[in-house]
JSON list of C-alpha atoms in Angstrom, two decimals:
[
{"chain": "A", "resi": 883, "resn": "UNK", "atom": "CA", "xyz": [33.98, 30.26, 52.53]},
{"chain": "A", "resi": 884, "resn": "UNK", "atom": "CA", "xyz": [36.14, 27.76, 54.86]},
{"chain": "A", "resi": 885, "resn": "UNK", "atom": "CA", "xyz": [39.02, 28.77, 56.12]},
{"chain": "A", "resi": 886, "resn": "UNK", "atom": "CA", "xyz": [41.99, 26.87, 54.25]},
{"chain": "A", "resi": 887, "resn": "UNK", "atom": "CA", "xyz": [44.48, 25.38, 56.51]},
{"chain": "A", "resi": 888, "resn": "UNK", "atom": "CA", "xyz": [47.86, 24.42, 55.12]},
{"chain": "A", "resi": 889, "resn": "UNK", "atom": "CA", "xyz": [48.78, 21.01, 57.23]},
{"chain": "A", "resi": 890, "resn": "UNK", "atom": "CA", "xyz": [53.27, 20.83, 57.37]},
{"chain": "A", "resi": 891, "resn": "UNK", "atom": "CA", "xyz": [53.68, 16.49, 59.11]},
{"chain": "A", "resi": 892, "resn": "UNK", "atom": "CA", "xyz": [55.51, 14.09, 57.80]},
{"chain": "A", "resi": 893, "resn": "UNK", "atom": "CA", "xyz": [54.22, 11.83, 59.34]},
{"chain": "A", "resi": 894, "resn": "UNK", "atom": "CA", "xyz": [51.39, 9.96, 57.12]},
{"chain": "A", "resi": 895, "resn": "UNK", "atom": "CA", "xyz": [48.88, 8.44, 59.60]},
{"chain": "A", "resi": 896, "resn": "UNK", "atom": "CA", "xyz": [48.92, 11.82, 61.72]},
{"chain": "A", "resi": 897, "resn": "UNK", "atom": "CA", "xyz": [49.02, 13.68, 58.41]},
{"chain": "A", "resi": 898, "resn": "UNK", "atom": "CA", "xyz": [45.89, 12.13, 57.29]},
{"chain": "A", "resi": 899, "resn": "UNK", "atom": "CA", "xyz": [43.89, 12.20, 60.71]},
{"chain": "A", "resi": 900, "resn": "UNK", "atom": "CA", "xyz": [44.53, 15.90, 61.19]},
{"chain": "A", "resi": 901, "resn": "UNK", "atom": "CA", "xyz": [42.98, 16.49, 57.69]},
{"chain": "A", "resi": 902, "resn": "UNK", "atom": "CA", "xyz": [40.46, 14.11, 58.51]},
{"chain": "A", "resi": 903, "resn": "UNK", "atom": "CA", "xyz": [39.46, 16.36, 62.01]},
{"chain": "A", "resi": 904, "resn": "UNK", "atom": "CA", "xyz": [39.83, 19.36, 60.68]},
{"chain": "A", "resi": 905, "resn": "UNK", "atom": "CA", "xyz": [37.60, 18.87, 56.99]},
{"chain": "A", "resi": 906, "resn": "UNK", "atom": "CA", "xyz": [34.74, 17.57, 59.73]},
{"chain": "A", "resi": 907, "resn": "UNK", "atom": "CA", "xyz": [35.10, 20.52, 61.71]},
{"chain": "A", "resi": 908, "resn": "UNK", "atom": "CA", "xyz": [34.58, 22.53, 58.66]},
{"chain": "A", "resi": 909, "resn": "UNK", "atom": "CA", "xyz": [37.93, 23.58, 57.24]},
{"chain": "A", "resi": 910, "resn": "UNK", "atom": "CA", "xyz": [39.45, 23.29, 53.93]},
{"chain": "A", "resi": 911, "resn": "UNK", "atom": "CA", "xyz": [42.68, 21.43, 54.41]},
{"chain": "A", "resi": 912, "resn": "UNK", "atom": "CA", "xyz": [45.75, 20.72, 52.16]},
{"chain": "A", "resi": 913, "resn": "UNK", "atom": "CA", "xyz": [48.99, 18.96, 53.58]},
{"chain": "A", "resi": 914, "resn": "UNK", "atom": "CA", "xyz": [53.01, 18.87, 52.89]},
{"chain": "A", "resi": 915, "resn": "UNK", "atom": "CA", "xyz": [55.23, 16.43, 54.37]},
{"chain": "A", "resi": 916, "resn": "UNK", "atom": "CA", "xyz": [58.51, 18.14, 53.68]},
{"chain": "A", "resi": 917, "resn": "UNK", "atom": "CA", "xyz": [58.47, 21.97, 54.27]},
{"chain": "A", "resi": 918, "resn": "UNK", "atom": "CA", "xyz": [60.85, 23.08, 51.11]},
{"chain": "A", "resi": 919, "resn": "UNK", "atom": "CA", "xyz": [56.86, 21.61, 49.68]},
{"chain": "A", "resi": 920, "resn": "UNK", "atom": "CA", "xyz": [55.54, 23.75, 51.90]},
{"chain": "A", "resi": 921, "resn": "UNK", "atom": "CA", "xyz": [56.89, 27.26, 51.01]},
{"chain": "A", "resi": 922, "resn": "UNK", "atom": "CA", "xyz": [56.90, 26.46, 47.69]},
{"chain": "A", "resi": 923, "resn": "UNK", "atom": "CA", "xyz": [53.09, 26.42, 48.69]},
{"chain": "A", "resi": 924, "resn": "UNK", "atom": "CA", "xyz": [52.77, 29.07, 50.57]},
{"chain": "A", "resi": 925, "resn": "UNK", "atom": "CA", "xyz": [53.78, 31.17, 47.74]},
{"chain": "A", "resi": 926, "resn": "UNK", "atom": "CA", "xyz": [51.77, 30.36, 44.90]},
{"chain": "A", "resi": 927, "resn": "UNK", "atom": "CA", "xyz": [48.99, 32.83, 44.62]},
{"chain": "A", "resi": 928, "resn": "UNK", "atom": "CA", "xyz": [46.16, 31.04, 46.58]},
{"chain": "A", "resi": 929, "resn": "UNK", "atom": "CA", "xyz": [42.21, 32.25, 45.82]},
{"chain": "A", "resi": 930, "resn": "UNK", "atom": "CA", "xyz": [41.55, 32.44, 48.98]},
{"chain": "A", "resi": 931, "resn": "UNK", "atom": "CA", "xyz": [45.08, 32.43, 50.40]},
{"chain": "A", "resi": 932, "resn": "UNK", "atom": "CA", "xyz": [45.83, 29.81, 53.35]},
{"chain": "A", "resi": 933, "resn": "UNK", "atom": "CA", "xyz": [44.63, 31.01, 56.60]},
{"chain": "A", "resi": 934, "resn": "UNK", "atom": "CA", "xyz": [46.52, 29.03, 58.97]},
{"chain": "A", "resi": 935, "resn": "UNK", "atom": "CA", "xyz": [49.71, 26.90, 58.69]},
{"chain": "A", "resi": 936, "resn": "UNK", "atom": "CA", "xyz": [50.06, 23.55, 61.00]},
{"chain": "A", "resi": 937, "resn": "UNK", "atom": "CA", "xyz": [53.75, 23.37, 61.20]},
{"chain": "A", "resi": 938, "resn": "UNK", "atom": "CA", "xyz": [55.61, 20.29, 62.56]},
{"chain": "A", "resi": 939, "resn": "UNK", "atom": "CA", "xyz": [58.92, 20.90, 63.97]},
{"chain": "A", "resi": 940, "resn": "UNK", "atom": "CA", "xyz": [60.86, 17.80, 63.03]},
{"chain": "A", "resi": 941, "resn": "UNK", "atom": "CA", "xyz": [60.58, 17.71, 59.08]},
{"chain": "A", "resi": 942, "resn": "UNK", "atom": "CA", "xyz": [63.13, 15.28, 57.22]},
{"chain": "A", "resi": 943, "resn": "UNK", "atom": "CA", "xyz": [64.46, 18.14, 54.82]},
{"chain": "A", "resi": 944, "resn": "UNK", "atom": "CA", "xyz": [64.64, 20.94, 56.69]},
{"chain": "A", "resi": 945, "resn": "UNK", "atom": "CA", "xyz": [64.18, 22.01, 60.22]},
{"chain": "A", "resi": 946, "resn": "UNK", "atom": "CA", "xyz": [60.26, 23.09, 61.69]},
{"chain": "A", "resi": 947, "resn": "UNK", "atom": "CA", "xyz": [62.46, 26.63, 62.84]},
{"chain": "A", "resi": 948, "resn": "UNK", "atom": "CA", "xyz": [63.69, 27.14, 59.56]},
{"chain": "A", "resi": 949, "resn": "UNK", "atom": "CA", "xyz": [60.37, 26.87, 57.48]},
{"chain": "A", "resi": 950, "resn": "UNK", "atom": "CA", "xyz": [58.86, 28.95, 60.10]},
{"chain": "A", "resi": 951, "resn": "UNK", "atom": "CA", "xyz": [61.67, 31.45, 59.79]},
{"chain": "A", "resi": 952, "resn": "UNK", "atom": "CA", "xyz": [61.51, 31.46, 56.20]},
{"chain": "A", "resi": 953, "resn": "UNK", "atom": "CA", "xyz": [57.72, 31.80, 56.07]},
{"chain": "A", "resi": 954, "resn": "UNK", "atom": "CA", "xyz": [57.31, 34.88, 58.08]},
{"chain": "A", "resi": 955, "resn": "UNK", "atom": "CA", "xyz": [59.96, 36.50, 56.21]},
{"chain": "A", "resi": 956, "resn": "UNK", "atom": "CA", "xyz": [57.52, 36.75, 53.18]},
{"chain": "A", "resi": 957, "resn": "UNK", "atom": "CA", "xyz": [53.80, 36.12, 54.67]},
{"chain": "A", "resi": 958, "resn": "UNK", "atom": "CA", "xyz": [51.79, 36.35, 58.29]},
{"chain": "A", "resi": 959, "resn": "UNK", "atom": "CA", "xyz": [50.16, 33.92, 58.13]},
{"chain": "A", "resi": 960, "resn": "UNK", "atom": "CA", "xyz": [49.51, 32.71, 61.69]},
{"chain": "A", "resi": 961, "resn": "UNK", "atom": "CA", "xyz": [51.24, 29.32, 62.67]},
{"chain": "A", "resi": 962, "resn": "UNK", "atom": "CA", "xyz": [50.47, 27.11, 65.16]},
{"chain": "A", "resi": 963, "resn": "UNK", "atom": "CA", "xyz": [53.87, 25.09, 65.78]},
{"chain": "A", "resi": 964, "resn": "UNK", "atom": "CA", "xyz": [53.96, 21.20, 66.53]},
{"chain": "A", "resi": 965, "resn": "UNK", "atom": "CA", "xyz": [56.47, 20.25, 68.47]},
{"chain": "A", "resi": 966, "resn": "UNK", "atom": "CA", "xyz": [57.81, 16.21, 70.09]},
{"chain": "A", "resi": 967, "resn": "UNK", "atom": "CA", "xyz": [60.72, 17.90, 71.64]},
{"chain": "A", "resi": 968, "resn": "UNK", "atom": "CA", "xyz": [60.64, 18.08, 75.02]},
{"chain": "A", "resi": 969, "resn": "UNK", "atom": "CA", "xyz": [63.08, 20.88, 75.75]},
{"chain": "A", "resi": 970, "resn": "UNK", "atom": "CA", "xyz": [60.90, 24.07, 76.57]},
{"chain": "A", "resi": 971, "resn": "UNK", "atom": "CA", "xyz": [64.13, 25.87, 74.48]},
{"chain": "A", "resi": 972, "resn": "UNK", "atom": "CA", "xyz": [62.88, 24.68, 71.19]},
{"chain": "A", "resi": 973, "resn": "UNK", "atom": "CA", "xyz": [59.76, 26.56, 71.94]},
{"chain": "A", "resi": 974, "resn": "UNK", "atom": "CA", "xyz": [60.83, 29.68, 72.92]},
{"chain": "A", "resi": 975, "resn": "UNK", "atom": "CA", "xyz": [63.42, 29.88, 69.67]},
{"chain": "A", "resi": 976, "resn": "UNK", "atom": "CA", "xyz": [59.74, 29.22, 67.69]},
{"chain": "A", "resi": 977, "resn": "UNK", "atom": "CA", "xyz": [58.01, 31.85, 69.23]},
{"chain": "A", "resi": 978, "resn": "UNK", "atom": "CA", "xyz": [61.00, 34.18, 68.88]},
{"chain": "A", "resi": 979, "resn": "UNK", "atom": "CA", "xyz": [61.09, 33.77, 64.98]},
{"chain": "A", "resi": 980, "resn": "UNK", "atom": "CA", "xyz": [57.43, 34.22, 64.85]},
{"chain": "A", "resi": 981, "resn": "UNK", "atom": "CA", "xyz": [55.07, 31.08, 65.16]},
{"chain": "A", "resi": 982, "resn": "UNK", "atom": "CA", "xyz": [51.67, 32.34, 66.88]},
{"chain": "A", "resi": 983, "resn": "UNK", "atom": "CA", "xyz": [51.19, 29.22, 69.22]},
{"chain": "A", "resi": 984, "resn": "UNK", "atom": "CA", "xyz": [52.70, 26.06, 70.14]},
{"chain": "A", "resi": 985, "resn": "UNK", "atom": "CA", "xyz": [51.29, 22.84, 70.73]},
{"chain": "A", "resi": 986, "resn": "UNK", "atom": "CA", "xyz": [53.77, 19.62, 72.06]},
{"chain": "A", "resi": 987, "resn": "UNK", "atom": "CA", "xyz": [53.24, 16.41, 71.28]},
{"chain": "A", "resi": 988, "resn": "UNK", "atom": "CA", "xyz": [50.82, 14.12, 71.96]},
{"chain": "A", "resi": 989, "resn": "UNK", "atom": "CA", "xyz": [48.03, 16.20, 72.03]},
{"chain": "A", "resi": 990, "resn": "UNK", "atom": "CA", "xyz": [44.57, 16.10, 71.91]},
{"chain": "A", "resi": 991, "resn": "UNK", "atom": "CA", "xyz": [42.75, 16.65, 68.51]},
{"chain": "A", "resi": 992, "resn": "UNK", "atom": "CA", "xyz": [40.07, 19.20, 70.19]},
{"chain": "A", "resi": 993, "resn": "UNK", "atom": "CA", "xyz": [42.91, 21.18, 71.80]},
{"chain": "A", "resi": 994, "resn": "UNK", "atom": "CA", "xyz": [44.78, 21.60, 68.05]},
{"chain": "A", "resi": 995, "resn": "UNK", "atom": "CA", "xyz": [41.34, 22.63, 67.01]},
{"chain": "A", "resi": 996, "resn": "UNK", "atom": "CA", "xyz": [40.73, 24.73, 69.93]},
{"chain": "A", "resi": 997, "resn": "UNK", "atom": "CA", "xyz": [43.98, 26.95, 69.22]},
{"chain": "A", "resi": 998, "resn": "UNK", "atom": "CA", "xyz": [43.34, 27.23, 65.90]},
{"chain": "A", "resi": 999, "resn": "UNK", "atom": "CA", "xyz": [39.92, 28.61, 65.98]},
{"chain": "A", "resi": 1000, "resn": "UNK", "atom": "CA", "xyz": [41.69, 31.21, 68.35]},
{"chain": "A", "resi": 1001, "resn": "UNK", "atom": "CA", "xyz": [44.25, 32.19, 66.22]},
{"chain": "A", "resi": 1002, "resn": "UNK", "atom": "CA", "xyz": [41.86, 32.26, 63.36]},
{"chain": "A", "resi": 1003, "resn": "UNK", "atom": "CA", "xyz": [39.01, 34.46, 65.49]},
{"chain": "A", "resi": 1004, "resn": "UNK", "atom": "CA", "xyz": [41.74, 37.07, 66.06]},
{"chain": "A", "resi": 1005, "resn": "UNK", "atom": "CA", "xyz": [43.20, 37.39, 62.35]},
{"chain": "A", "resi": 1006, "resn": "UNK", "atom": "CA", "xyz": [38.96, 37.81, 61.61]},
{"chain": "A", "resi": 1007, "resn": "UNK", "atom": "CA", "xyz": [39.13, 40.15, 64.46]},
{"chain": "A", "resi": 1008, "resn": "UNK", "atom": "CA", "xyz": [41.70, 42.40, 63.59]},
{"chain": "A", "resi": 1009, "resn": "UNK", "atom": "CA", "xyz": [40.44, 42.60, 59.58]},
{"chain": "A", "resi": 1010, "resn": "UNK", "atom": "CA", "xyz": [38.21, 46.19, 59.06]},
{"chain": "A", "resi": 1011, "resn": "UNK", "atom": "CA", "xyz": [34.95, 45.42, 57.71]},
{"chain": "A", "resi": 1012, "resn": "UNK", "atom": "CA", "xyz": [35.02, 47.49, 54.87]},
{"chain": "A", "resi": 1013, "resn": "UNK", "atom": "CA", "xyz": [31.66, 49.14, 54.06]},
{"chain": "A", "resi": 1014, "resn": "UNK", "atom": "CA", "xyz": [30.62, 48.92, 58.09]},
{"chain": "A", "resi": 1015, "resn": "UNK", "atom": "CA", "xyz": [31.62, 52.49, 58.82]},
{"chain": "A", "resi": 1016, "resn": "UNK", "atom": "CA", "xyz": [34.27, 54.00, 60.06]},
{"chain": "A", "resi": 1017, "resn": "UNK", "atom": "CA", "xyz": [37.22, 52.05, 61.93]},
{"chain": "A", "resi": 1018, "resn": "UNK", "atom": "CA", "xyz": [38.75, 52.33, 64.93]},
{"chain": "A", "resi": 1019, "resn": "UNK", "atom": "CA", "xyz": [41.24, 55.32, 65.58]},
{"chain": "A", "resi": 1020, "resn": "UNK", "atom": "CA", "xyz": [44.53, 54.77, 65.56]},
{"chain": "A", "resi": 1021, "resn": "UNK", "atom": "CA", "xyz": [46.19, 54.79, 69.29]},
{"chain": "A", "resi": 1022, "resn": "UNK", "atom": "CA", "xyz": [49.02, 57.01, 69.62]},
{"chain": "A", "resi": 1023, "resn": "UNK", "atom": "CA", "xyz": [51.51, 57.44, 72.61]},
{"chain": "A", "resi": 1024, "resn": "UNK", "atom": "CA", "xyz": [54.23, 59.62, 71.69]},
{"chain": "A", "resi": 1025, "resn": "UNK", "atom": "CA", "xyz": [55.95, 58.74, 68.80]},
{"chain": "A", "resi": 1026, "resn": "UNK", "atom": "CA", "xyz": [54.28, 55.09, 69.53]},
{"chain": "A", "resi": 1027, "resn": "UNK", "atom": "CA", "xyz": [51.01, 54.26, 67.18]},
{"chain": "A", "resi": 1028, "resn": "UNK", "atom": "CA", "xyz": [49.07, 51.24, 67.46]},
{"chain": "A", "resi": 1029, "resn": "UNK", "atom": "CA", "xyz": [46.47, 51.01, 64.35]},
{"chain": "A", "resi": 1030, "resn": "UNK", "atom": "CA", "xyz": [43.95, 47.74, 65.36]},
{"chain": "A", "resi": 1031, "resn": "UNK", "atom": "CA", "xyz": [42.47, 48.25, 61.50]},
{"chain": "A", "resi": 1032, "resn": "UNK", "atom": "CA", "xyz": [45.73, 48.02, 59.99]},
{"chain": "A", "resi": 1033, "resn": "UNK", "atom": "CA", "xyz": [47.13, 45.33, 62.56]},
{"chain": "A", "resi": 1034, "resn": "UNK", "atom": "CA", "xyz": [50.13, 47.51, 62.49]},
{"chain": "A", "resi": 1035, "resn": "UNK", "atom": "CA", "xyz": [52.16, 49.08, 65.16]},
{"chain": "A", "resi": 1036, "resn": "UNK", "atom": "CA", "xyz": [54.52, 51.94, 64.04]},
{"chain": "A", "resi": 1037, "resn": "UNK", "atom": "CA", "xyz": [57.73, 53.99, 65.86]},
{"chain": "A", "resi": 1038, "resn": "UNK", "atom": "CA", "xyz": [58.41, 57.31, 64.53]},
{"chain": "A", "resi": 1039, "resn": "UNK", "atom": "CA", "xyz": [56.85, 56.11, 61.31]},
{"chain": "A", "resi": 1040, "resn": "UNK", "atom": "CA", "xyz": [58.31, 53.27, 61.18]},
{"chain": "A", "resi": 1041, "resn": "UNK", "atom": "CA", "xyz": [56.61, 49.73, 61.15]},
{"chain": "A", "resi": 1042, "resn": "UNK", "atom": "CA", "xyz": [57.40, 47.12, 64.07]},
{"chain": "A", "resi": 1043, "resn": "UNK", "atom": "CA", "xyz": [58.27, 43.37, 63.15]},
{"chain": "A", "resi": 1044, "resn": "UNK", "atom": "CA", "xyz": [55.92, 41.85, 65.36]},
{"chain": "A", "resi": 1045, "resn": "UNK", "atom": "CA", "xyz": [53.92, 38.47, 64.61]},
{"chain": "A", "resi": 1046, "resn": "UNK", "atom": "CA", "xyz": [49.67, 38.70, 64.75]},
{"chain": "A", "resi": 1047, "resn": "UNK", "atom": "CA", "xyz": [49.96, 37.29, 68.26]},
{"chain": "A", "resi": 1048, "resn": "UNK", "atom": "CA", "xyz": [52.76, 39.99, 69.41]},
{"chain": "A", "resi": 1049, "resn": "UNK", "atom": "CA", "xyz": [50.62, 43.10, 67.86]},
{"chain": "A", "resi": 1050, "resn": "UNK", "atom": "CA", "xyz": [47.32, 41.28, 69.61]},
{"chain": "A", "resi": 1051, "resn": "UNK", "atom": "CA", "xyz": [49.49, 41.67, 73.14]},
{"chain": "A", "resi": 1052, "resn": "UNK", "atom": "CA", "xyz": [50.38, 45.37, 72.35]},
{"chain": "A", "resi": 1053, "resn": "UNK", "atom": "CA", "xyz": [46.73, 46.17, 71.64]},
{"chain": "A", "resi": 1054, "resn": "UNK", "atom": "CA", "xyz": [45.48, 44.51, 74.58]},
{"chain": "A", "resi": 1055, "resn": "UNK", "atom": "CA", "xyz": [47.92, 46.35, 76.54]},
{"chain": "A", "resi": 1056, "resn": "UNK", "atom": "CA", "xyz": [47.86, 49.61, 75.21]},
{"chain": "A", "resi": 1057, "resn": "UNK", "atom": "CA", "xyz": [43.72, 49.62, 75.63]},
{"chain": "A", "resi": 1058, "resn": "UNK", "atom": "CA", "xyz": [44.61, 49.34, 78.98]},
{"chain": "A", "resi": 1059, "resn": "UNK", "atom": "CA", "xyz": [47.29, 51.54, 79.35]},
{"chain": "A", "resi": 1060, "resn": "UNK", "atom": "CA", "xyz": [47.95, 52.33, 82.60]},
{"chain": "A", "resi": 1061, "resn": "UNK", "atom": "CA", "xyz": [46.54, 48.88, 84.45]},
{"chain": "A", "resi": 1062, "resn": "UNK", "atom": "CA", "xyz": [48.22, 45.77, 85.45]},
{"chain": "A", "resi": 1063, "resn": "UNK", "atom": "CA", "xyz": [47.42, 43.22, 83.33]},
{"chain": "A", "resi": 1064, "resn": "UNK", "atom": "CA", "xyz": [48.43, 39.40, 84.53]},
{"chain": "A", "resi": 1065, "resn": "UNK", "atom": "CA", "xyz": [49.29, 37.20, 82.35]},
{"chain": "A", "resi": 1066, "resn": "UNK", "atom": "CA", "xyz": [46.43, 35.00, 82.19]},
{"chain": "A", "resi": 1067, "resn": "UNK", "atom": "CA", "xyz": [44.21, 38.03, 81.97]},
{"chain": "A", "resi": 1068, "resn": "UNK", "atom": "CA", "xyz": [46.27, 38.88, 78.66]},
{"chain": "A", "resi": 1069, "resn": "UNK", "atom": "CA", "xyz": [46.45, 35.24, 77.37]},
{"chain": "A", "resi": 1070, "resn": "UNK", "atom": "CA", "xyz": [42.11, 35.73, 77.66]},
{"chain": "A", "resi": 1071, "resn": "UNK", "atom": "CA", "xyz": [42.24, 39.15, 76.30]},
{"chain": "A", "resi": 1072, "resn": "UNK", "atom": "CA", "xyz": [43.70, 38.19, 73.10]},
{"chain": "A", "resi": 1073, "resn": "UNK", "atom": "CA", "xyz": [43.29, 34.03, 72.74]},
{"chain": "A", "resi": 1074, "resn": "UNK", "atom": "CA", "xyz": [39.17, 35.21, 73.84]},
{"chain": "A", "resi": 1075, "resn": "UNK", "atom": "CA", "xyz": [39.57, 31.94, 75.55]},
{"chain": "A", "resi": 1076, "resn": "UNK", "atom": "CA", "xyz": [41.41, 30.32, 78.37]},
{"chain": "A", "resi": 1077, "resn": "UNK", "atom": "CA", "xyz": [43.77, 27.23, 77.12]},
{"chain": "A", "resi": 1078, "resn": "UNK", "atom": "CA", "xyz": [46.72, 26.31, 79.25]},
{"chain": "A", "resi": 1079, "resn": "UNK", "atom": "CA", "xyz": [49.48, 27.46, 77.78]},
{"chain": "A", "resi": 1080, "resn": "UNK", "atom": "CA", "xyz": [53.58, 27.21, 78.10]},
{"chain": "A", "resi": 1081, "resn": "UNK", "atom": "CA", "xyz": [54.21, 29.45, 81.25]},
{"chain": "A", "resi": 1082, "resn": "UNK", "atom": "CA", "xyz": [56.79, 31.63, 79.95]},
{"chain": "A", "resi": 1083, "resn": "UNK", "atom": "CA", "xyz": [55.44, 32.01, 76.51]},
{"chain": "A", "resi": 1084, "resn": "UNK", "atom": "CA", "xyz": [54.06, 35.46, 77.55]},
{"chain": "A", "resi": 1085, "resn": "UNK", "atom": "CA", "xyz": [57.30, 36.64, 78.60]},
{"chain": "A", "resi": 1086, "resn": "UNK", "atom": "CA", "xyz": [58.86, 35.54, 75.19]},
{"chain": "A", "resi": 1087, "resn": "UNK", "atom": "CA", "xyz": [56.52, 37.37, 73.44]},
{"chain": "A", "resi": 1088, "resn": "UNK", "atom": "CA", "xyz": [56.76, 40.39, 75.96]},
{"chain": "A", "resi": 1089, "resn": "UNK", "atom": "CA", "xyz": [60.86, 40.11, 75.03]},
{"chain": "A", "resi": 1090, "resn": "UNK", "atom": "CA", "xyz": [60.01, 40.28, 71.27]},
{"chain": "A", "resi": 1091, "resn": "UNK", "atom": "CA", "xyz": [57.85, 43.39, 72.04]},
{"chain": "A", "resi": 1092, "resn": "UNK", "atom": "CA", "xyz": [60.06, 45.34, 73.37]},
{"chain": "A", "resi": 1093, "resn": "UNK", "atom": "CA", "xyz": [62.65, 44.73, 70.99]},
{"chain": "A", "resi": 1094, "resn": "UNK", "atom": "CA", "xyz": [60.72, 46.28, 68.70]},
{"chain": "A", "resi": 1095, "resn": "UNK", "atom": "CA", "xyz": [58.59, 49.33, 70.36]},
{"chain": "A", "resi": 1096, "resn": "UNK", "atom": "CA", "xyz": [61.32, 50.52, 72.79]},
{"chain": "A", "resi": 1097, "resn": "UNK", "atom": "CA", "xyz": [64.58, 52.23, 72.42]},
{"chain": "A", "resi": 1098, "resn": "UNK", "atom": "CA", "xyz": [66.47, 50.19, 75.20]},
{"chain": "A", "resi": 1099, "resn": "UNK", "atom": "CA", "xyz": [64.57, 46.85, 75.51]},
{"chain": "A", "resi": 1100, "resn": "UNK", "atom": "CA", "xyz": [66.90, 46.13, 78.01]},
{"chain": "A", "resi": 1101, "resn": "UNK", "atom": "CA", "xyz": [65.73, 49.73, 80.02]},
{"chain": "A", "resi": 1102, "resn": "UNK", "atom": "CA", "xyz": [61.89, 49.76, 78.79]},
{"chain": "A", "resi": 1103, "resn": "UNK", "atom": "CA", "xyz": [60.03, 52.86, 79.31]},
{"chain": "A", "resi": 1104, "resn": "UNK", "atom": "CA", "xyz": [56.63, 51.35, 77.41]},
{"chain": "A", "resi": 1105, "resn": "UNK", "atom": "CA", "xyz": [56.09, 47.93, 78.37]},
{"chain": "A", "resi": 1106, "resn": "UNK", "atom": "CA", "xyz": [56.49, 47.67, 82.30]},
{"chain": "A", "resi": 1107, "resn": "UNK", "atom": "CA", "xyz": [56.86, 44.68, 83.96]},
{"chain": "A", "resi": 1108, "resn": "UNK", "atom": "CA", "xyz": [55.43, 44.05, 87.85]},
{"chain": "A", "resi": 1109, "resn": "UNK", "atom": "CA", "xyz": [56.57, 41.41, 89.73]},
{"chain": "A", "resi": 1110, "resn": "UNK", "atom": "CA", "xyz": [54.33, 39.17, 90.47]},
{"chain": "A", "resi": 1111, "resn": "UNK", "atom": "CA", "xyz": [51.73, 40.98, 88.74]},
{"chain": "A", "resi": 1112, "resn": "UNK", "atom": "CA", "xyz": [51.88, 41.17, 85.30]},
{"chain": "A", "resi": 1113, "resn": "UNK", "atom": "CA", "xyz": [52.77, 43.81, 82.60]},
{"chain": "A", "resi": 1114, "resn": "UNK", "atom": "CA", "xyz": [51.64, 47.51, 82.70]},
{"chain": "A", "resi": 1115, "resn": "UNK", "atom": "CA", "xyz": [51.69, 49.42, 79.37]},
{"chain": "A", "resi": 1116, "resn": "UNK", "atom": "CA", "xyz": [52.84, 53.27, 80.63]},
{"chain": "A", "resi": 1117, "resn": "UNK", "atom": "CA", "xyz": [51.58, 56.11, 78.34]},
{"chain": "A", "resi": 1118, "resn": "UNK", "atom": "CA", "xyz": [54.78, 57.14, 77.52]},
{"chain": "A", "resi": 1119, "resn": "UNK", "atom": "CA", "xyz": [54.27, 60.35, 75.76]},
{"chain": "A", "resi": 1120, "resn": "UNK", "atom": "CA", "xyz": [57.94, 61.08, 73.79]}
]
């Protein structure tokens, strides 16, 4: 069955061309133009549930942030974040309260597609296929465990708040613990694809990471960074 996209623009013409582009490219699309519509949509029972959210960030009810923030208080569903704004903060504050991507505007209708696909091929990605035999083992470091079939990281038992594209990172680093890892080599690892990207958005995630896998994000012990390099995951064994 096609993926169902939830479309968030309040804008009418672009509205209607993004359905347009993505019911040719195979999806199943519904829209909102104000986003109180939009979690009131978002939380109906949906058979199959929405598998993607398009979210503009300049709504004329509410802010983009705020729908965002409100959404991944209750769901994960990924989001891929539209934004006309042109200061790099506005991104960063998105992908601090949890939108998987960003995309500013004008953009081209093949790279919106592009990203999605990407952020769709890792939620398929990280599901178990039940029936298939047995999953992957958990990875544990310390009081640190990373389960891939879950898509869950826990401390000390605990779950981490971390969006689908923040748990993605940790995996990819962790199944390379102890290597370098630049950040294009991660953005490939977990996007399975290389799309230019916002040049700090790694490091925002990285920030998000920490804050919820290390005791002292400000002092991290797990999640190493080399400058000039990359990040190193350290098998930290506490």
């Amino acid at each position: 069955m096609a993926d169902h996209i939830l479309v968030v623009e309040d804008d009418p013409r672009l509205a209607e061309m993004l359905t347009e582009y993505l019911e040719q490219a195979g999806f199943r699309v519904s829209s909102a133009a104000l986003g109180r519509d939009a979690l009131d949509m978002l939380a109906r029972p949906q058979q199959p549930a929405f598998g993607a959210v398009v979210l503009d960030l300049m709504l004329p009810d509410m802010d983009g942030l705020e729908v965002c923030r409100q959404l991944r208080a209750n769901v994960d569903t990924p989001v891929l974040m539209l934004t006309a704004r042109g200061d790099a903060i506005d991104r960063i504050v998105g992908l601090e309260i949890g939108a998987d991507d960003y995309l500013p505007k004008p953009f081209e209708p093949r790279e919106l597609l592009a990203r999605l696909r990407a952020i769709l091929r890792r939620r398929r990605s990280d599901e178990p296929a039940g029936g298939q035999g047995p999953g992957r083992q958990a990875l544990r470091f310390g009081r640190l465990e990373i389960d891939a079939d879950a898509h869950a990281a826990r401390l000390d038992g605990a779950p981490c708040e971390l969006t689908t594209y923040q748990f993605d990172l940790l995996l990819a680093l962790a199944q390379n613990a102890g290597r370098v890892l630049s950040r294009d080599t991660l953005m490939e690892l977990v996007k399975g694809e290389q799309i230019e990207a916002f040049d700090r958005s790694i490091d925002v995630h990285m920030s998000r990471i920490r804050a919820a896998v290390e005791d002292d994000p400000k002092k991290p012990r797990r999640i190493i960074t080399v400058r000039g390099a990359g990040y190193l995951f350290a098998k930290v064994q506490d």
